[in-house]
Structure formats: C-alpha cells, structure tokens
Short mmCIF file of C-alpha atoms and ligand atoms in Angstrom, two decimals:
data_model
loop_
_atom_site.label_atom_id
_atom_site.label_comp_id
_atom_site.label_asym_id
_atom_site.label_seq_id
_atom_site.Cartn_x
_atom_site.Cartn_y
_atom_site.Cartn_z
CA UNK A 1097 -12.44 -15.03 13.88
CA UNK A 1098 -9.85 -12.27 13.58
CA UNK A 1099 -11.41 -9.16 15.12
CA UNK A 1100 -9.19 -6.91 12.96
CA UNK A 1101 -10.86 -8.28 9.85
CA UNK A 1102 -14.50 -8.24 10.89
CA UNK A 1103 -14.45 -4.91 12.78
CA UNK A 1104 -16.37 -1.90 11.49
CA UNK A 1105 -17.61 1.22 13.26
CA UNK A 1106 -21.32 0.36 13.04
CA UNK A 1107 -22.77 3.55 14.52
CA UNK A 1108 -20.70 5.78 12.27
CA UNK A 1109 -21.55 3.67 9.23
CA UNK A 1110 -25.26 4.03 10.00
CA UNK A 1111 -24.86 7.76 10.59
CA UNK A 1112 -23.00 8.19 7.31
CA UNK A 1113 -25.53 6.14 5.34
CA UNK A 1114 -28.42 8.22 6.66
CA UNK A 1115 -26.61 11.47 5.81
CA UNK A 1116 -24.86 10.78 2.50
CA UNK A 1117 -25.61 9.19 -0.83
CA UNK A 1118 -24.10 5.72 -1.26
CA UNK A 1119 -21.76 4.31 -2.32
CA UNK A 1120 -18.78 5.86 -0.56
CA UNK A 1121 -15.54 5.06 1.17
CA UNK A 1122 -15.47 5.55 4.91
CA UNK A 1123 -12.18 5.79 6.80
CA UNK A 1124 -11.60 5.81 10.53
CA UNK A 1125 -8.91 8.17 11.84
CA UNK A 1126 -8.56 6.24 15.11
CA UNK A 1127 -7.67 3.01 13.36
CA UNK A 1128 -5.36 4.71 10.92
CA UNK A 1129 -3.42 6.34 13.75
CA UNK A 1130 -3.30 3.07 15.70
CA UNK A 1131 -1.89 1.28 12.66
CA UNK A 1132 0.76 3.98 12.17
CA UNK A 1133 1.77 3.78 15.83
CA UNK A 1134 1.88 -0.02 15.96
CA UNK A 1135 4.15 -0.10 12.94
CA UNK A 1136 6.43 2.77 13.93
CA UNK A 1137 6.70 1.80 17.60
CA UNK A 1138 7.67 -1.77 16.72
CA UNK A 1139 10.72 -0.61 14.75
CA UNK A 1140 11.47 2.34 17.06
CA UNK A 1141 11.88 -0.20 19.84
CA UNK A 1142 14.77 -1.91 18.05
CA UNK A 1143 16.24 0.85 15.87
CA UNK A 1144 17.40 4.26 17.11
CA UNK A 1145 16.84 6.15 13.93
CA UNK A 1146 14.04 4.31 12.14
CA UNK A 1147 12.72 6.22 9.10
CA UNK A 1148 9.14 5.25 8.17
CA UNK A 1149 7.60 6.20 4.83
CA UNK A 1150 4.06 5.60 3.65
CA UNK A 1151 3.44 4.27 0.14
CA UNK A 1152 1.29 7.05 -1.32
CA UNK A 1153 -0.09 4.72 -3.97
CA UNK A 1154 -1.98 2.83 -1.26
CA UNK A 1155 -4.12 5.83 -0.37
CA UNK A 1156 -3.36 9.24 -1.84
CA UNK A 1157 -6.20 11.14 -0.19
CA UNK A 1158 -4.55 14.32 1.19
CA UNK A 1159 -6.50 14.16 4.47
CA UNK A 1160 -5.38 10.58 5.02
CA UNK A 1161 -1.80 11.51 4.20
CA UNK A 1162 -1.92 14.46 6.63
CA UNK A 1163 -2.79 12.08 9.46
CA UNK A 1164 0.00 9.70 8.50
CA UNK A 1165 2.49 12.59 8.24
CA UNK A 1166 1.32 13.75 11.65
CA UNK A 1167 2.23 10.29 12.97
CA UNK A 1168 5.82 10.83 11.84
CA UNK A 1169 5.92 9.25 8.39
CA UNK A 1170 7.59 10.67 5.26
CA UNK A 1171 6.44 9.40 1.85
CA UNK A 1172 7.28 6.79 -0.77
CA UNK A 1173 6.26 8.25 -4.14
CA UNK A 1174 6.14 6.51 -7.50
CA UNK A 1175 4.87 9.09 -9.98
CA UNK A 1176 5.09 12.80 -10.66
CA UNK A 1177 1.54 13.21 -9.35
CA UNK A 1178 2.46 11.58 -6.05
CA UNK A 1179 5.52 13.81 -5.75
CA UNK A 1180 3.39 16.85 -6.61
CA UNK A 1181 0.96 15.97 -3.84
CA UNK A 1182 3.75 15.41 -1.31
CA UNK A 1183 5.24 18.78 -2.20
CA UNK A 1184 1.85 20.41 -1.53
CA UNK A 1185 1.76 18.65 1.85
CA UNK A 1186 5.31 19.73 2.63
CA UNK A 1187 6.79 16.25 2.85
CA UNK A 1188 9.57 14.41 1.01
CA UNK A 1189 10.92 10.90 1.17
CA UNK A 1190 12.09 8.41 -1.42
CA UNK A 1191 11.11 8.13 -5.07
CA UNK A 1192 10.87 4.59 -6.38
CA UNK A 1193 9.92 4.37 -10.02
CA UNK A 1194 10.45 1.76 -12.64
CA UNK A 1195 11.13 2.35 -16.35
CA UNK A 1196 11.22 6.02 -15.41
CA UNK A 1197 12.01 8.89 -17.77
CA UNK A 1198 14.74 11.43 -17.08
CA UNK A 1199 12.02 14.08 -16.85
CA UNK A 1200 10.27 12.24 -14.01
CA UNK A 1201 13.52 11.56 -12.16
CA UNK A 1202 14.34 15.28 -12.41
CA UNK A 1203 10.89 16.16 -11.07
CA UNK A 1204 11.39 14.01 -7.97
CA UNK A 1205 15.04 15.01 -7.50
CA UNK A 1206 14.10 18.69 -7.43
CA UNK A 1207 11.48 18.10 -4.72
CA UNK A 1208 13.12 16.66 -1.63
CA UNK A 1209 12.99 13.01 -2.74
CA UNK A 1210 15.91 10.60 -2.64
CA UNK A 1211 15.99 8.81 -5.98
CA UNK A 1212 15.80 5.05 -5.78
CA UNK A 1213 16.86 3.77 -9.19
CA UNK A 1214 15.37 0.65 -10.67
CA UNK A 1215 18.20 -0.07 -13.08
CA UNK A 1216 21.82 0.74 -13.80
CA UNK A 1217 20.71 2.33 -17.10
CA UNK A 1218 18.91 5.07 -15.11
CA UNK A 1219 22.37 6.45 -14.32
CA UNK A 1220 22.49 7.80 -17.89
CA UNK A 1221 19.53 9.99 -17.01
CA UNK A 1222 21.52 11.45 -14.10
CA UNK A 1223 24.16 12.64 -16.56
CA UNK A 1224 21.35 14.66 -18.13
CA UNK A 1225 19.58 15.92 -14.99
CA UNK A 1226 22.47 16.23 -12.56
CA UNK A 1227 23.92 13.84 -10.01
CA UNK A 1228 22.24 13.93 -6.59
CA UNK A 1229 24.29 13.78 -3.42
CA UNK A 1230 22.33 10.75 -2.14
CA UNK A 1231 21.21 7.87 -4.31
CA UNK A 1232 19.63 4.48 -3.71
CA UNK A 1233 19.17 1.40 -5.86
CA UNK A 1234 16.24 -0.98 -5.75
CA UNK A 1235 17.73 -4.46 -5.78
CA UNK A 1236 15.99 -7.54 -7.05
CA UNK A 1237 17.42 -10.05 -4.58
CA UNK A 1238 16.41 -12.94 -6.85
CA UNK A 1239 13.46 -14.09 -4.74
CA UNK A 1240 10.05 -12.59 -4.05
CA UNK A 1241 6.90 -13.48 -2.20
CA UNK A 1242 3.25 -12.44 -2.02
CA UNK A 1243 -0.16 -13.89 -1.27
CA UNK A 1244 -1.07 -13.53 -4.95
CA UNK A 1245 1.27 -14.25 -7.87
CA UNK A 1246 0.65 -10.83 -9.47
CA UNK A 1247 2.04 -9.17 -6.36
CA UNK A 1248 5.43 -10.88 -6.43
CA UNK A 1249 7.83 -8.02 -7.16
CA UNK A 1250 11.17 -9.80 -7.20
CA UNK A 1251 12.74 -12.92 -8.66
CA UNK A 1252 13.51 -13.74 -12.28
CA UNK A 1253 10.03 -12.92 -13.56
CA UNK A 1254 9.73 -9.52 -11.93
CA UNK A 1255 10.29 -6.36 -13.96
CA UNK A 1256 11.61 -4.47 -10.92
CA UNK A 1257 15.02 -3.73 -9.53
CA UNK A 1258 18.69 -4.14 -10.32
CA UNK A 1259 19.56 -7.86 -10.50
CA UNK A 1260 21.80 -8.46 -7.54
CA UNK A 1261 24.69 -9.62 -9.75
CA UNK A 1262 24.81 -6.11 -11.23
CA UNK A 1263 24.55 -4.24 -7.94
CA UNK A 1264 28.27 -3.70 -7.44
CA UNK A 1265 28.67 -2.19 -10.94
CA UNK A 1266 25.71 0.12 -10.30
CA UNK A 1267 27.17 1.51 -7.05
CA UNK A 1268 30.66 1.74 -8.55
CA UNK A 1269 29.43 3.76 -11.50
CA UNK A 1270 27.32 6.04 -9.31
CA UNK A 1271 30.33 6.74 -7.09
CA UNK A 1272 32.43 7.58 -10.12
CA UNK A 1273 29.70 9.99 -11.19
CA UNK A 1274 29.98 11.85 -7.89
CA UNK A 1275 27.26 10.39 -5.63
CA UNK A 1276 28.34 10.80 -2.01
CA UNK A 1277 25.75 8.89 0.08
CA UNK A 1278 24.06 5.62 -0.78
CA UNK A 1279 20.93 3.68 0.00
CA UNK A 1280 19.78 0.17 -0.83
CA UNK A 1281 16.15 -0.82 -1.26
CA UNK A 1282 14.03 -3.86 -1.82
CA UNK A 1283 10.35 -4.44 -2.41
CA UNK A 1284 9.96 -8.09 -3.09
CA UNK A 1285 6.20 -8.44 -2.94
CA UNK A 1286 2.98 -6.98 -1.67
CA UNK A 1287 1.00 -8.64 1.09
CA UNK A 1288 3.68 -11.16 1.95
CA UNK A 1289 1.95 -14.10 3.69
CA UNK A 1290 1.66 -13.33 7.39
CA UNK A 1291 2.67 -16.81 8.50
CA UNK A 1292 6.07 -16.53 6.84
CA UNK A 1293 7.48 -14.78 9.86
CA UNK A 1294 11.15 -14.94 8.86
CA UNK A 1295 10.68 -13.61 5.37
CA UNK A 1296 11.77 -10.03 6.02
CA UNK A 1297 14.77 -11.15 8.06
CA UNK A 1298 15.80 -13.42 5.19
CA UNK A 1299 15.58 -10.67 2.63
CA UNK A 1300 17.46 -8.26 4.87
CA UNK A 1301 20.22 -10.83 5.16
CA UNK A 1302 20.40 -11.01 1.37
CA UNK A 1303 20.63 -7.24 1.20
CA UNK A 1304 23.45 -7.22 3.73
CA UNK A 1305 25.37 -9.66 1.53
CA UNK A 1306 25.14 -7.05 -1.21
CA UNK A 1307 26.02 -4.20 1.16
CA UNK A 1308 29.16 -6.12 2.17
CA UNK A 1309 30.09 -6.94 -1.41
CA UNK A 1310 29.63 -3.29 -2.41
CA UNK A 1311 31.89 -2.20 0.45
CA UNK A 1312 34.55 -4.73 -0.46
CA UNK A 1313 34.58 -3.86 -4.15
CA UNK A 1314 34.02 -0.11 -4.05
CA UNK A 1315 34.71 1.11 -0.51
CA UNK A 1316 31.15 2.46 -0.30
CA UNK A 1317 29.44 2.20 3.12
CA UNK A 1318 25.72 2.04 2.37
CA UNK A 1319 23.96 4.36 4.79
CA UNK A 1320 20.24 3.72 4.26
CA UNK A 1321 18.52 0.34 4.03
CA UNK A 1322 14.92 0.51 2.86
CA UNK A 1323 13.15 -2.82 3.35
CA UNK A 1324 10.11 -1.70 1.31
CA UNK A 1325 6.47 -2.40 2.03
CA UNK A 1326 4.49 -5.58 1.58
CA UNK A 1327 3.77 -6.27 5.27
CA UNK A 1328 0.86 -8.69 5.12
CA UNK A 1329 -2.67 -7.89 6.17
CA UNK A 1330 -5.34 -10.46 7.01
CA UNK A 1331 -8.20 -10.26 4.52
CA UNK A 1332 -9.98 -13.39 5.73
CA UNK A 1333 -11.34 -13.78 9.25
CA UNK A 1334 -9.42 -17.02 9.74
CA UNK A 1335 -6.07 -15.31 9.04
CA UNK A 1336 -3.83 -13.94 11.79
CA UNK A 1337 -2.62 -10.37 12.08
CA UNK A 1338 1.07 -9.74 11.64
CA UNK A 1339 3.06 -9.41 14.86
CA UNK A 1340 5.08 -6.30 14.03
CA UNK A 1341 7.14 -6.47 17.22
CA UNK A 1342 8.28 -9.96 16.39
CA UNK A 1343 9.08 -8.96 12.83
CA UNK A 1344 11.05 -5.87 13.90
CA UNK A 1345 12.97 -7.95 16.40
CA UNK A 1346 13.87 -10.52 13.75
CA UNK A 1347 15.21 -7.72 11.52
CA UNK A 1348 17.21 -6.37 14.49
CA UNK A 1349 18.85 -9.77 14.97
CA UNK A 1350 19.95 -9.83 11.32
CA UNK A 1351 21.24 -6.25 11.54
CA UNK A 1352 23.39 -7.18 14.54
CA UNK A 1353 24.67 -10.42 13.02
CA UNK A 1354 25.46 -8.99 9.61
CA UNK A 1355 27.06 -5.73 10.76
CA UNK A 1356 29.33 -7.77 12.99
CA UNK A 1357 30.06 -10.42 10.37
CA UNK A 1358 31.06 -7.90 7.69
CA UNK A 1359 32.32 -5.13 10.00
CA UNK A 1360 29.75 -2.66 8.67
CA UNK A 1361 28.57 0.66 9.98
CA UNK A 1362 24.87 0.10 10.69
CA UNK A 1363 22.72 1.60 7.92
CA UNK A 1364 19.65 3.65 8.84
CA UNK A 1365 16.57 1.44 8.56
CA UNK A 1366 13.74 2.68 6.37
CA UNK A 1367 10.44 0.98 5.41
CA UNK A 1368 7.56 2.01 3.17
CA UNK A 1369 4.36 0.16 4.06
CA UNK A 1370 1.00 1.00 2.52
CA UNK A 1371 -1.53 -1.72 3.17
CA UNK A 1372 -0.70 -2.45 6.81
CA UNK A 1373 -1.23 1.23 7.61
CA UNK A 1374 -4.37 1.94 5.64
CA UNK A 1375 -6.21 -1.20 4.49
CA UNK A 1376 -8.27 -2.08 7.54
CA UNK A 1377 -9.00 1.59 8.33
CA UNK A 1378 -11.38 1.87 5.37
CA UNK A 1379 -14.63 0.32 4.14
CA UNK A 1380 -16.46 0.62 0.86
CA UNK A 1381 -20.09 1.19 1.79
CA UNK A 1382 -22.80 0.29 -0.70
CA UNK A 1383 -26.52 -0.27 -0.79
CA UNK A 1384 -28.28 -3.36 -2.13
CA UNK A 1385 -30.16 -2.22 -5.25
CA UNK A 1386 -31.13 -5.40 -7.12
CA UNK A 1387 -31.43 -9.05 -6.07
CA UNK A 1388 -31.46 -11.59 -8.86
CA UNK A 1389 -32.38 -15.26 -8.50
CA UNK A 1390 -30.57 -16.69 -11.49
CA UNK A 1391 -28.67 -20.00 -11.72
CA UNK A 1392 -27.37 -18.67 -8.47
CA UNK A 1393 -28.28 -15.70 -6.35
CA UNK A 1394 -26.69 -12.33 -7.15
CA UNK A 1395 -26.95 -9.37 -4.84
CA UNK A 1396 -26.29 -6.18 -6.82
CA UNK A 1397 -24.98 -3.18 -4.92
CA UNK A 1398 -24.50 0.42 -6.04
CA UNK A 1399 -20.68 0.21 -5.86
CA UNK A 1400 -18.76 -1.52 -8.63
CA UNK A 1401 -15.31 -2.77 -9.51
CA UNK A 1402 -14.40 0.69 -10.73
CA UNK A 1403 -14.59 1.85 -7.09
CA UNK A 1404 -12.42 -0.93 -5.72
CA UNK A 1405 -10.95 -3.18 -8.41
CA UNK A 1406 -8.89 -5.62 -6.32
CA UNK A 1407 -11.33 -8.53 -6.62
CA UNK A 1408 -11.75 -7.94 -10.37
CA UNK A 1409 -8.02 -7.59 -11.08
CA UNK A 1410 -6.51 -10.17 -8.75
CA UNK A 1411 -9.47 -12.23 -7.62
CA UNK A 1412 -8.65 -10.74 -4.20
CA UNK A 1413 -10.77 -11.81 -1.25
CA UNK A 1414 -12.44 -9.07 0.81
CA UNK A 1415 -14.54 -9.76 3.86
CA UNK A 1416 -18.13 -8.54 3.46
CA UNK A 1417 -20.60 -7.47 6.14
CA UNK A 1418 -24.31 -6.98 5.65
CA UNK A 1419 -25.90 -4.70 8.22
CA UNK A 1420 -29.18 -6.19 9.40
CA UNK A 1421 -31.35 -4.69 12.11
CA UNK A 1422 -32.42 -8.15 13.18
CA UNK A 1423 -30.03 -10.99 12.40
CA UNK A 1424 -31.79 -13.58 10.27
CA UNK A 1425 -30.82 -16.66 8.29
CA UNK A 1426 -27.78 -16.87 6.02
CA UNK A 1427 -27.71 -17.82 2.37
CA UNK A 1428 -25.08 -18.28 -0.35
CA UNK A 1429 -24.86 -15.28 -2.64
CA UNK A 1430 -22.45 -13.34 -4.83
CA UNK A 1431 -22.13 -9.61 -4.22
CA UNK A 1432 -21.77 -7.85 -7.55
CA UNK A 1433 -21.54 -4.40 -9.12
CA UNK A 1434 -23.05 -3.01 -12.31
CA UNK A 1435 -20.05 -2.97 -14.67
CA UNK A 1436 -20.26 -4.95 -17.91
CA UNK A 1437 -17.54 -7.38 -16.86
CA UNK A 1438 -18.28 -10.67 -15.16
CA UNK A 1439 -15.33 -10.19 -12.82
CA UNK A 1440 -17.17 -7.25 -11.23
CA UNK A 1441 -17.91 -9.45 -8.21
CA UNK A 1442 -16.83 -8.32 -4.75
CA UNK A 1443 -17.60 -11.71 -3.22
CA UNK A 1444 -18.41 -15.02 -4.87
CA UNK A 1445 -20.63 -17.72 -3.40
CA UNK A 1446 -20.35 -16.30 0.10
CA UNK A 1447 -22.48 -17.30 3.09
CA UNK A 1448 -24.05 -13.96 4.11
CA UNK A 1449 -27.14 -12.79 5.96
CA UNK A 1450 -30.15 -12.90 3.63
CA UNK A 1451 -30.17 -9.53 1.83
CA UNK A 1452 -33.03 -7.27 0.91
CA UNK A 1453 -33.02 -4.23 -1.33
CA UNK A 1454 -31.98 -1.27 0.81
CA UNK A 1455 -29.59 -3.22 3.03
CA UNK A 1456 -26.14 -1.80 3.65
CA UNK A 1457 -23.17 -3.85 2.49
CA UNK A 1458 -19.60 -3.18 3.62
CA UNK A 1459 -16.53 -4.30 1.74
CA UNK A 1460 -13.79 -4.49 4.37
CA UNK A 1461 -10.09 -3.71 3.98
CA UNK A 1462 -10.87 -0.95 1.49
CA UNK A 1463 -8.54 1.66 2.95
CA UNK A 1464 -5.43 0.68 0.99
CA UNK A 1465 -4.92 -0.06 -2.72
CA UNK A 1466 -8.67 0.41 -3.07
CA UNK A 1467 -9.91 3.86 -4.10
CA UNK A 1468 -6.46 4.55 -5.53
CA UNK A 1469 -6.81 1.65 -7.97
CA UNK A 1470 -10.25 2.82 -9.06
CA UNK A 1471 -11.08 3.75 -12.64
CA UNK A 1472 -13.82 5.07 -14.87
CA UNK A 1473 -14.58 2.07 -17.08
CA UNK A 1474 -18.14 2.02 -18.39
CA UNK A 1475 -18.34 5.75 -17.66
CA UNK A 1476 -18.57 5.11 -13.95
CA UNK A 1477 -17.66 8.14 -11.86
CA UNK A 1478 -15.65 7.37 -8.76
CA UNK A 1479 -17.42 7.97 -5.48
CA UNK A 1480 -16.88 10.13 -2.43
CA UNK A 1481 -14.60 9.51 0.54
CA UNK A 1482 -15.52 10.35 4.15
CA UNK A 1483 -13.46 10.35 7.31
CA UNK A 1484 -14.67 9.51 10.81
CA UNK A 1485 -12.52 11.96 12.77
CA UNK A 1486 -11.23 11.18 16.24
CA UNK A 1487 -14.02 13.28 17.76
CA UNK A 1488 -16.63 11.12 16.02
CA UNK A 1489 -17.58 13.71 13.41
CA UNK A 1490 -17.82 12.51 9.85
CA UNK A 1491 -16.59 14.78 7.09
CA UNK A 1492 -16.22 14.52 3.35
CA UNK A 1493 -12.58 14.30 2.29
CA UNK A 1494 -13.23 13.86 -1.44
CA UNK A 1495 -16.38 14.61 -3.37
CA UNK A 1496 -17.81 12.12 -5.82
CA UNK A 1497 -16.89 12.63 -9.47
CA UNK A 1498 -19.65 13.94 -11.69
CA UNK A 1499 -20.42 12.90 -15.23
CA UNK A 1500 -19.06 16.31 -16.31
CA UNK A 1501 -15.74 15.45 -14.60
CA UNK A 1502 -15.44 12.45 -16.90
CA UNK A 1503 -15.67 14.61 -20.02
CA UNK A 1504 -13.57 17.55 -18.85
CA UNK A 1505 -10.66 16.55 -21.05
CA UNK A 1506 -12.56 16.34 -24.35
CA UNK A 1507 -14.30 18.92 -26.53
CA UNK A 1508 -18.03 18.44 -26.86
C1 LIG B 1891 7.79 0.32 -4.33
C2 LIG B 1891 6.67 0.00 -3.42
N1 LIG B 1891 6.80 0.31 -2.11
C3 LIG B 1891 5.81 0.07 -1.22
C4 LIG B 1891 4.62 -0.50 -1.62
C5 LIG B 1891 3.56 -0.75 -0.59
O1 LIG B 1891 3.22 -2.08 -0.49
P1 LIG B 1891 2.18 -2.55 0.63
O2 LIG B 1891 0.99 -1.67 0.49
O3 LIG B 1891 1.89 -3.96 0.30
O4 LIG B 1891 2.84 -2.36 1.94
C6 LIG B 1891 4.44 -0.87 -2.97
C7 LIG B 1891 3.18 -1.49 -3.41
O5 LIG B 1891 2.90 -1.78 -4.51
C8 LIG B 1891 5.49 -0.60 -3.88
O6 LIG B 1891 5.36 -0.89 -5.17
#
C-alpha cells in the first residue's frame, strides 16, 4: 500500500465537513509545499541554475499558485486567462500554446512570458507582433509516453510540437528574424509511467541531438532546455511513487555526456510539472446521498463528473476512501454522481466499506487536473475549494458557483 496514495488529513476533513456544505475540494498546504520542495531540491542538487515552472492548467487557484510561487516556481501558461492570472500574481515564465493566434502570442509576449512556439508557421505571427529577444520551440521528438493513450503528447499521432526533422529550419528562420536567445522544449506525455525510470533521460538525449544539430547548422547555442511536465503520480495504492532524486541524477548524466560529446555550453534546465506538485495535495469531498441496489450497487454522492471529470473523460482511476466511525464489512460498489451520463462514475466495482447515506467519501489525487477540468454540463455549478493552511486553519479559497453565475452571460 503506497502511503502517498491512501493518505488524507482525517481530522481536517471531518472539521471541514462539519463546517461547510459538501461537496468541495480540500487542499493541504503542507503537502503542496513538500511536493514543491521534493521536486525542486532533487534538480537543485544536480543543476546549479534549475528553473522550475508550475503548469497553471493543473490547478489555477490563485491561493494555490501563491504557495507554489513562494516555493520558488515561475509559471507555465497555456492560455490568455492563465497569463492574465500570472500577471495579477506578479509572475512570468514560459508560454506554451498550440494552434495559437497571433493575438494570444502577443498577449503572452507583452507579459513577461518566453514564447514557446508549437510550429514553424507561428514565426509568421512574430512578423506581425514583433520578434522577441528570447524564443523557444516545442519539439515533437517522435516518441511519447503516458499511462493513458489520450495523454501521449508526442509521436506521429500527436498534434503538438515541431517535428524534429523541421527543428533546424525553425531555429534558422528565427535567427534570421532577429531572435537572440533560444530555448528548446518537450512535453511528450502526461503521467509518464513511474516504472519507466529512464524515460526522461532518453528524451533529454534526443533533445540534445537536436541541440547539437542546430548548433552545427546554424551556429545557435541553445540556452534553455525545458523538459516539460508529465512526471508520473501513483493513483493506485499498489503503484510506487517516483524517485525524483534518481530521475534528476539520470538527467544530469545525460547532460554531462551530451555536452561533452557535442562540445556544447550547458543549457539552463527548466521543467514544468503540474500533477506531481498538486495532485496528491487535494481531495474531492462528497457526501453519500442515495444508495441504489440495482443490477449492481450504486452509491450516489453529491459531487459529479462536472467537479472532477478525469474518470469520465479518460476512465482514470482515483483511489476512494469512505470515512466510517467504526470500520465494518466491505462490499463491491460503484461511486457515482448525478449527471445524465453513464460515465459519471468516480469508481467502478470497487471494494469499499459498506456505505450509508450521510457517509463522507473522498476522491483522492484531486489536487491537479481536477477542479481545473471541471465544467457546467447539466447546469451543474462547480463547487467550493478550501485550503488547510500550515497552521491547521481551514479557509475558503474559492466560493461555489451559484445558479445565477451560470446564466450571467445570457439575457433573461
Ligand atoms: C505543455 C504542458 N506542460 C506541462 C504540463 C503538465 O503536465 P503534468 O501535470 O502531467 O506534469 C502539461 C499538461 O497537460 C502540458 O500540456
């Protein structure tokens, strides 16, 4: 049993449930900070000038971002709204879009973000909006990896990145246009399987091949290497946690080998994790509202897929805890929400403690790519977010949407 997966702050959960209306997201500052430190320290140990970013899309709550910024992270933004939020919080970073308009690129360029272009054709937009001093390209190194097929972001089927055969032309053209400093970026998949320990080192090696080729053909020394996010997180109790130290060390080895092999000036290492920072620092907390004995047993809770759509979109597995005062027998049930879609099932056919109406159910690993993926299908307002601060106090960091919020943009 992986303790990282099954952990939850029971006392705080009980306190929050007795004080606030369910369902809600509950985040723990302590865990969030620990995750930031584990990640940053691992790379700091092997790289003098490591530059960590946090993928805003994983959790764009401003209070969460403030903590992560306080831990020394800048931001990876992917939309004008994410850039807007970062500007409010006084932080910049790198902008990685795909199929991005010139207007959006200009928005990010004007706000302390290094542009990371997804295609050589984006250079035309720079003619319109002005050429930045520093520019990066997202490269599709031809291979990708992820726990789920939908989260493979590189390889022939992926819509992202400059195919590596075109990389040299992209850098050459950018140099001709007046770019002075260059970065290279990859994001080959989200939640890369934890057991594939050498994966990042392998991809970094591929990137160095491109860095060397670019130098040979254009004279450009690439100065920033962003190895993306995608660091795997255990969702199941039988899965291991990623050993960040080991991973950072394996990247260090490749840096040393490749810089020597190609006589390169070492680029500054950058990474932009989301999930590994935020996922296990958050829980979706719901209450059992209906229990149905049908062809099988369904336990209906007051949260739905609109709150946390990962299971409904990807069939993603999330560990579930049922809080019982006295542990009793287990039974096989499915934990479901109230949306009119049959994929609104947080857990299918799971062995869980026998539930009663009024029991508290926790959906684990709901701190990253959870609330941020939520939606309003079926007219479901999204629910509140609370933070367990380091001093143990619990405070609301986002109010629940109201029905009126849902109709603010139409005339009635
Ligand atoms: C460009 C980019 N960077 C970083 C991330 C963060 O990935 P993860 O949360 O798996 O670390 C994503 C996730 O989709 C992404 O698209």
